[in-house]
PDB file of C-alpha atoms in Angstrom:
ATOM      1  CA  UNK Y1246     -39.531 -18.963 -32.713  1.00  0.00           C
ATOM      2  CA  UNK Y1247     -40.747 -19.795 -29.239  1.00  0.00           C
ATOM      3  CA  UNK Y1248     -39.284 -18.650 -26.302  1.00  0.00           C
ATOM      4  CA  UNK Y1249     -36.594 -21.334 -24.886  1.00  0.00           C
ATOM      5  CA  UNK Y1250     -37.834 -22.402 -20.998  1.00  0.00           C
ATOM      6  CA  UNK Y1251     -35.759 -22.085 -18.117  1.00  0.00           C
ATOM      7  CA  UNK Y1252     -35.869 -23.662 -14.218  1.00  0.00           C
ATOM      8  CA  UNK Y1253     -32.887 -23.345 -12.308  1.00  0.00           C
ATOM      9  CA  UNK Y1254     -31.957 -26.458 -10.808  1.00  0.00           C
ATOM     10  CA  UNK Y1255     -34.229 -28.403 -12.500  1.00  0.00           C
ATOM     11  CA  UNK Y1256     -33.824 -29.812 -16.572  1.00  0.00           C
ATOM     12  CA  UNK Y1257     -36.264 -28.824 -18.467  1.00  0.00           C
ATOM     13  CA  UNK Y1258     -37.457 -29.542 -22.268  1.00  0.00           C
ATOM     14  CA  UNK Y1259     -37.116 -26.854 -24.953  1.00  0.00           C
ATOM     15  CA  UNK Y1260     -40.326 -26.491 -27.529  1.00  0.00           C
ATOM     16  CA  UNK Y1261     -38.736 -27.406 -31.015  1.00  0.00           C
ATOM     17  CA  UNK Y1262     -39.578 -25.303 -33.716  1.00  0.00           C
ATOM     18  CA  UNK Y1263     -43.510 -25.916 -34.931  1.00  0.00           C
ATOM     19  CA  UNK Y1264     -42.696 -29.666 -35.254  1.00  0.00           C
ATOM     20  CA  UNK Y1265     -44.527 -30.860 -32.339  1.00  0.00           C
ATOM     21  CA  UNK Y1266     -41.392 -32.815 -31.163  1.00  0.00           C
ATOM     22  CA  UNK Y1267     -38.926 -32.123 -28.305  1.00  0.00           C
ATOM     23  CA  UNK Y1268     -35.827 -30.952 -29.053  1.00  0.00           C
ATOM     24  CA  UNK Y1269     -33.214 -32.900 -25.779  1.00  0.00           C
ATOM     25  CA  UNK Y1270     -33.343 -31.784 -22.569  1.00  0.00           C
ATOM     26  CA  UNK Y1271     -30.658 -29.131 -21.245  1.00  0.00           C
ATOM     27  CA  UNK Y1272     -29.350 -28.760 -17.515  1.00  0.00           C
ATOM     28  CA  UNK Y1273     -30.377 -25.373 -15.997  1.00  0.00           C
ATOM     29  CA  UNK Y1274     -26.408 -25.527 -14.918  1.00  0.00           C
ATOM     30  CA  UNK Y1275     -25.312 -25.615 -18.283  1.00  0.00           C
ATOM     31  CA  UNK Y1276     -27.326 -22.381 -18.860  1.00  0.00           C
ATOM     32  CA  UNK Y1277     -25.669 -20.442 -16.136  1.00  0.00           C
ATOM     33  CA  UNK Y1278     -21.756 -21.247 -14.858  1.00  0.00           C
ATOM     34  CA  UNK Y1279     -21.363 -20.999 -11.182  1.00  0.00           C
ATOM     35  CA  UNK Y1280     -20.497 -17.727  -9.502  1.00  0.00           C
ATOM     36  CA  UNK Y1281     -16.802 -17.802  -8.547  1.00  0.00           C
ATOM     37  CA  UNK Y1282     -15.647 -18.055  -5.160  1.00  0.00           C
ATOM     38  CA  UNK Y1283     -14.902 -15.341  -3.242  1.00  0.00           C
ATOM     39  CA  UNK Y1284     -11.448 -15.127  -1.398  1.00  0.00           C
ATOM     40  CA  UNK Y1285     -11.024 -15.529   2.358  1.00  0.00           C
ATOM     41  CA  UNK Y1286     -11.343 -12.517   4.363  1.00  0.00           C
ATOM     42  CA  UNK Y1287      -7.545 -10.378   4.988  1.00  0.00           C
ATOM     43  CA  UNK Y1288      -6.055  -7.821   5.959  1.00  0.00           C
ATOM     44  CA  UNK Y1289      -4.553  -5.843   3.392  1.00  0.00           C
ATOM     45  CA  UNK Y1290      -2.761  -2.731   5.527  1.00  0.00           C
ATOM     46  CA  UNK Y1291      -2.741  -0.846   8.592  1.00  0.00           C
ATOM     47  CA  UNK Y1292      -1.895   3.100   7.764  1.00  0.00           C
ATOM     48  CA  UNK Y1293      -2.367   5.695  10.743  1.00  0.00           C
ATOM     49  CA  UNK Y1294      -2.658   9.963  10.186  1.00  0.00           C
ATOM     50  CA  UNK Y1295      -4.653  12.182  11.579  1.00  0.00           C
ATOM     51  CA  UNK Y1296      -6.591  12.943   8.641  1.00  0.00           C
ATOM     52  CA  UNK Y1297      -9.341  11.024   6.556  1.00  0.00           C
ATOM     53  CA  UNK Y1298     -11.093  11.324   3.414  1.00  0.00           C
ATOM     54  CA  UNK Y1299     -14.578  10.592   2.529  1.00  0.00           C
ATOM     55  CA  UNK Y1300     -13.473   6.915   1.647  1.00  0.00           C
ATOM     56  CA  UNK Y1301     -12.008   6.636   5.232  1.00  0.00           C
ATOM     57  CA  UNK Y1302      -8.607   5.991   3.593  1.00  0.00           C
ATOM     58  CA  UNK Y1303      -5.549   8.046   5.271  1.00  0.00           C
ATOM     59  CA  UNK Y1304      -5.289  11.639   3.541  1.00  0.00           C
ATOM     60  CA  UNK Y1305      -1.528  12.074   4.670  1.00  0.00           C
ATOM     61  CA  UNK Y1306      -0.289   8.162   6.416  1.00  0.00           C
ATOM     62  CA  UNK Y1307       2.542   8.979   8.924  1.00  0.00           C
ATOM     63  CA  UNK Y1308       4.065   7.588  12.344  1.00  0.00           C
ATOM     64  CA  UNK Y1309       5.152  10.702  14.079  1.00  0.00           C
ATOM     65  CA  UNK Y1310       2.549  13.345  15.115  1.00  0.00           C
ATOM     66  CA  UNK Y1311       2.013  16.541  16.714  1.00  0.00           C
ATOM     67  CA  UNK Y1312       1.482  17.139  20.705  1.00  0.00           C
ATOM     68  CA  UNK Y1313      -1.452  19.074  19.829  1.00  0.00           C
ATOM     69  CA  UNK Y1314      -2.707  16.849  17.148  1.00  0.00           C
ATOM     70  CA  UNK Y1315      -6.381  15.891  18.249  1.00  0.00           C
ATOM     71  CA  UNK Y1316      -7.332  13.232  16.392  1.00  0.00           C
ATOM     72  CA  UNK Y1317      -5.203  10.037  15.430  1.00  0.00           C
ATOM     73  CA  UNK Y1318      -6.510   7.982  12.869  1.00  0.00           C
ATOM     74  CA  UNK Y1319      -5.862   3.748  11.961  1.00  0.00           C
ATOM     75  CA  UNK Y1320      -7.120   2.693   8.726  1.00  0.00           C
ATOM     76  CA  UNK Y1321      -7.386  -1.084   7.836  1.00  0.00           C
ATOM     77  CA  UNK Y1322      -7.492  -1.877   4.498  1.00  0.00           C
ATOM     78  CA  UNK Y1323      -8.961  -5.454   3.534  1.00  0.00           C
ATOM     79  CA  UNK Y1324      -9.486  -7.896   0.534  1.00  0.00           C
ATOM     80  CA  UNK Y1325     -11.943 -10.473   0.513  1.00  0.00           C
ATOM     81  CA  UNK Y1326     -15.326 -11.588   1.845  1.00  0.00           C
ATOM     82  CA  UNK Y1327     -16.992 -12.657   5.163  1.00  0.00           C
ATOM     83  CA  UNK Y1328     -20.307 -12.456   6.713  1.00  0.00           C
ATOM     84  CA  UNK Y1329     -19.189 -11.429  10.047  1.00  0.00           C
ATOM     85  CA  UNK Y1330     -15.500 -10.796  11.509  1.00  0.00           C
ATOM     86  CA  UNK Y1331     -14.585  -8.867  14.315  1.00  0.00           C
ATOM     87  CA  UNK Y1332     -11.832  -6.028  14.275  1.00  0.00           C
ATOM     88  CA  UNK Y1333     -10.323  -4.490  17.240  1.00  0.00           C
ATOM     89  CA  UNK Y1334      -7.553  -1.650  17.958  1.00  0.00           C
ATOM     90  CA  UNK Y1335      -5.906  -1.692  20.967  1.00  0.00           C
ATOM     91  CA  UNK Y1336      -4.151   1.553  21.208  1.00  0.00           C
ATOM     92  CA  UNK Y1337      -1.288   1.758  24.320  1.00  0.00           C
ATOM     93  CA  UNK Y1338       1.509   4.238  25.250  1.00  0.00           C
ATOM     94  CA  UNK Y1339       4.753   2.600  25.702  1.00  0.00           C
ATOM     95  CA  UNK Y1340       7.027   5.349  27.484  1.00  0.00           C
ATOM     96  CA  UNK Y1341       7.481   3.918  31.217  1.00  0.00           C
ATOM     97  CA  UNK Y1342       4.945   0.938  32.223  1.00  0.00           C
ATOM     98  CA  UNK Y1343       3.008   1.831  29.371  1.00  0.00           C
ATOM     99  CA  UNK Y1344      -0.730   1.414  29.424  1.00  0.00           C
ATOM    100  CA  UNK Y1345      -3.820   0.987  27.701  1.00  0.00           C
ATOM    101  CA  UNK Y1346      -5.303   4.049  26.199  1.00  0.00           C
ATOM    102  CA  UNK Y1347      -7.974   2.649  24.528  1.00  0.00           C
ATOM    103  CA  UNK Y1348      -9.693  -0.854  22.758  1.00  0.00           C
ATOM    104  CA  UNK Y1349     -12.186  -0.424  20.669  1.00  0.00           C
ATOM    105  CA  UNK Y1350     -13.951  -3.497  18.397  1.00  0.00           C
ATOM    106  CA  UNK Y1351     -16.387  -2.880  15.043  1.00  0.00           C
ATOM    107  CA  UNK Y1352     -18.158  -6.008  13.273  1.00  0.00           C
ATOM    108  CA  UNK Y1353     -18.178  -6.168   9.723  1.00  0.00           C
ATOM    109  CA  UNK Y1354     -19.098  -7.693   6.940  1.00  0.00           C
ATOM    110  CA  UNK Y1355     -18.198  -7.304   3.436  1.00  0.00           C
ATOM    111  CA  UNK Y1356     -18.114  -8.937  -0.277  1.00  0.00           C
ATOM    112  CA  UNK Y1357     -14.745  -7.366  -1.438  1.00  0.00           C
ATOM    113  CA  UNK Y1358     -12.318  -4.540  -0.327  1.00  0.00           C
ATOM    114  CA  UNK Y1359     -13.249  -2.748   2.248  1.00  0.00           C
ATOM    115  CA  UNK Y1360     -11.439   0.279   4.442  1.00  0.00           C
ATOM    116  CA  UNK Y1361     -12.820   0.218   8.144  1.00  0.00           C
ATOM    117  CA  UNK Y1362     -11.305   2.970   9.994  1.00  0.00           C
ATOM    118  CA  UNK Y1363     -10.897   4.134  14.039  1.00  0.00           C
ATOM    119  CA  UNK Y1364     -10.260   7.062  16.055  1.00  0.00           C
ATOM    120  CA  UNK Y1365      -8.352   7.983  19.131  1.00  0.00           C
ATOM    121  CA  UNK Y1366      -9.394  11.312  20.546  1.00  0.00           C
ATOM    122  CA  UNK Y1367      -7.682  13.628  22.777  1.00  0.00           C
ATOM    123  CA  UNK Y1368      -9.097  17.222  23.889  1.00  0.00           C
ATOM    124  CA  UNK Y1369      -5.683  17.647  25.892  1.00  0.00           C
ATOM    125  CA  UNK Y1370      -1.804  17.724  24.134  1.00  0.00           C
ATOM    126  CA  UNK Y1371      -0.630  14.205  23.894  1.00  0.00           C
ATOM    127  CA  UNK Y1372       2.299  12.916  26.146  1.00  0.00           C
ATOM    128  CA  UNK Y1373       5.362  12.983  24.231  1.00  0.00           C
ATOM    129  CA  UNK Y1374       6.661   9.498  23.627  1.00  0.00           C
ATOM    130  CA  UNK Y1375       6.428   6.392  21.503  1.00  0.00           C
ATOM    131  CA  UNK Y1376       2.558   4.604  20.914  1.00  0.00           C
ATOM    132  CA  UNK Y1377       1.502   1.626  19.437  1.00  0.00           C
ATOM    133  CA  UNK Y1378      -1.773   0.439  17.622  1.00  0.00           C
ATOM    134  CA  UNK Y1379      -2.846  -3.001  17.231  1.00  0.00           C
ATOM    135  CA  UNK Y1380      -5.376  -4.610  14.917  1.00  0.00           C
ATOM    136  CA  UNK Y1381      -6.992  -8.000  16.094  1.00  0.00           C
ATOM    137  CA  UNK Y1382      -9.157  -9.571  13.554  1.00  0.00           C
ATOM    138  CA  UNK Y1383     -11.810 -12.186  15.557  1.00  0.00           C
ATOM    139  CA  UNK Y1384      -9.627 -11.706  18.319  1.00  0.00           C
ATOM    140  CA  UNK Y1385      -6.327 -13.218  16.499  1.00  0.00           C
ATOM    141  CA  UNK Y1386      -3.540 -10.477  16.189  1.00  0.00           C
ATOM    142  CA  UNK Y1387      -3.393  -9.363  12.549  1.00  0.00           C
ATOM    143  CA  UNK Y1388      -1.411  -5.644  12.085  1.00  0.00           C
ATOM    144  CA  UNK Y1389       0.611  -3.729  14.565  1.00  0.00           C
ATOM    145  CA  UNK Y1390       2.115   0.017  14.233  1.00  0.00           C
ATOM    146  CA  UNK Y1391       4.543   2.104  16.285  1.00  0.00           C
ATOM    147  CA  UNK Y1392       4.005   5.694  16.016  1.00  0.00           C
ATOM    148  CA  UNK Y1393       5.344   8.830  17.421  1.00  0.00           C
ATOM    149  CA  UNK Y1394       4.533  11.895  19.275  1.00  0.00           C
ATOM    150  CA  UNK Y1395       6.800  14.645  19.434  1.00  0.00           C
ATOM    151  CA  UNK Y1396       6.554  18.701  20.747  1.00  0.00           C
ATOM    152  CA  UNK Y1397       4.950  20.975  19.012  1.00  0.00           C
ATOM    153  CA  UNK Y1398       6.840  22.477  16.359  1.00  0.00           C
TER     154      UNK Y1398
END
């Protein structure tokens, strides 16, 4: 039996079995459905720790940390796709005035879930007191965390 022919986006005749004749003509769109939509992109969570795996997920997520902890960690899990977005953390220290301690912004793109991950270093002890982390996504607030740092135990 002869191979069927195929076009995409075009309709195209099939050879008919060793009768010479045409057999009708089938839509290339009837041959393949349509690849499903993909969802919008979101934010799914905002964990912090000061530990991450190999899949830059949290190892152990908490809110209250160690003076001497050196590394704090913000993980931002998301669904969906997009060609581009933009995702900041704005990390601040709210005992007194409070101030900025750092901003930092990644572009991304992705098809599906996704974990993008950032990192607040500090050679020195922390200051005791309450922190906050926020996630902007293109610049649009989208996730927010208090956290803690307390004396070392």
């Amino acid at each position: 039996m002869p191979a069927a022919a195929r076009s995409v986006g075009k309709v195209v005749a099939t050879p008919a079995a060793r009768t010479g004749t045409t057999a009708p003509a089938i839509p290339a769109s009837v041959a393949r459905p349509a690849p499903a939509a993909s969802a919008p992109f979101a934010i799914q969570s905002l964990t912090l720790g000061d530990a991450i795996g190999a899949d830059h997920r949290i190892s152990q997520p908490g809110n209250r940390f160690s003076a001497s902890d050196k590394t704090l960690y913000a993980s931002v899990a998301s669904t969906g796709s997009s060609s581009e977005v933009s995702l900041t953390a704005t990390w601040r220290y709210l005992e007194g005035r409070g101030h900025l301690i750092r901003e930092v912004s990644q572009s991304i793109a992705t098809d599906g879930p996704a974990v993008t991950t950032f990192e607040l270093h500090n050679p020195d002890l922390w200051p005791e007191g309450h922190y906050r982390v926020d996630i902007a996504m293109d610049g649009k607030p989208a996730a927010s965390q208090h956290f803690e740092i307390i004396k070392n135990p």
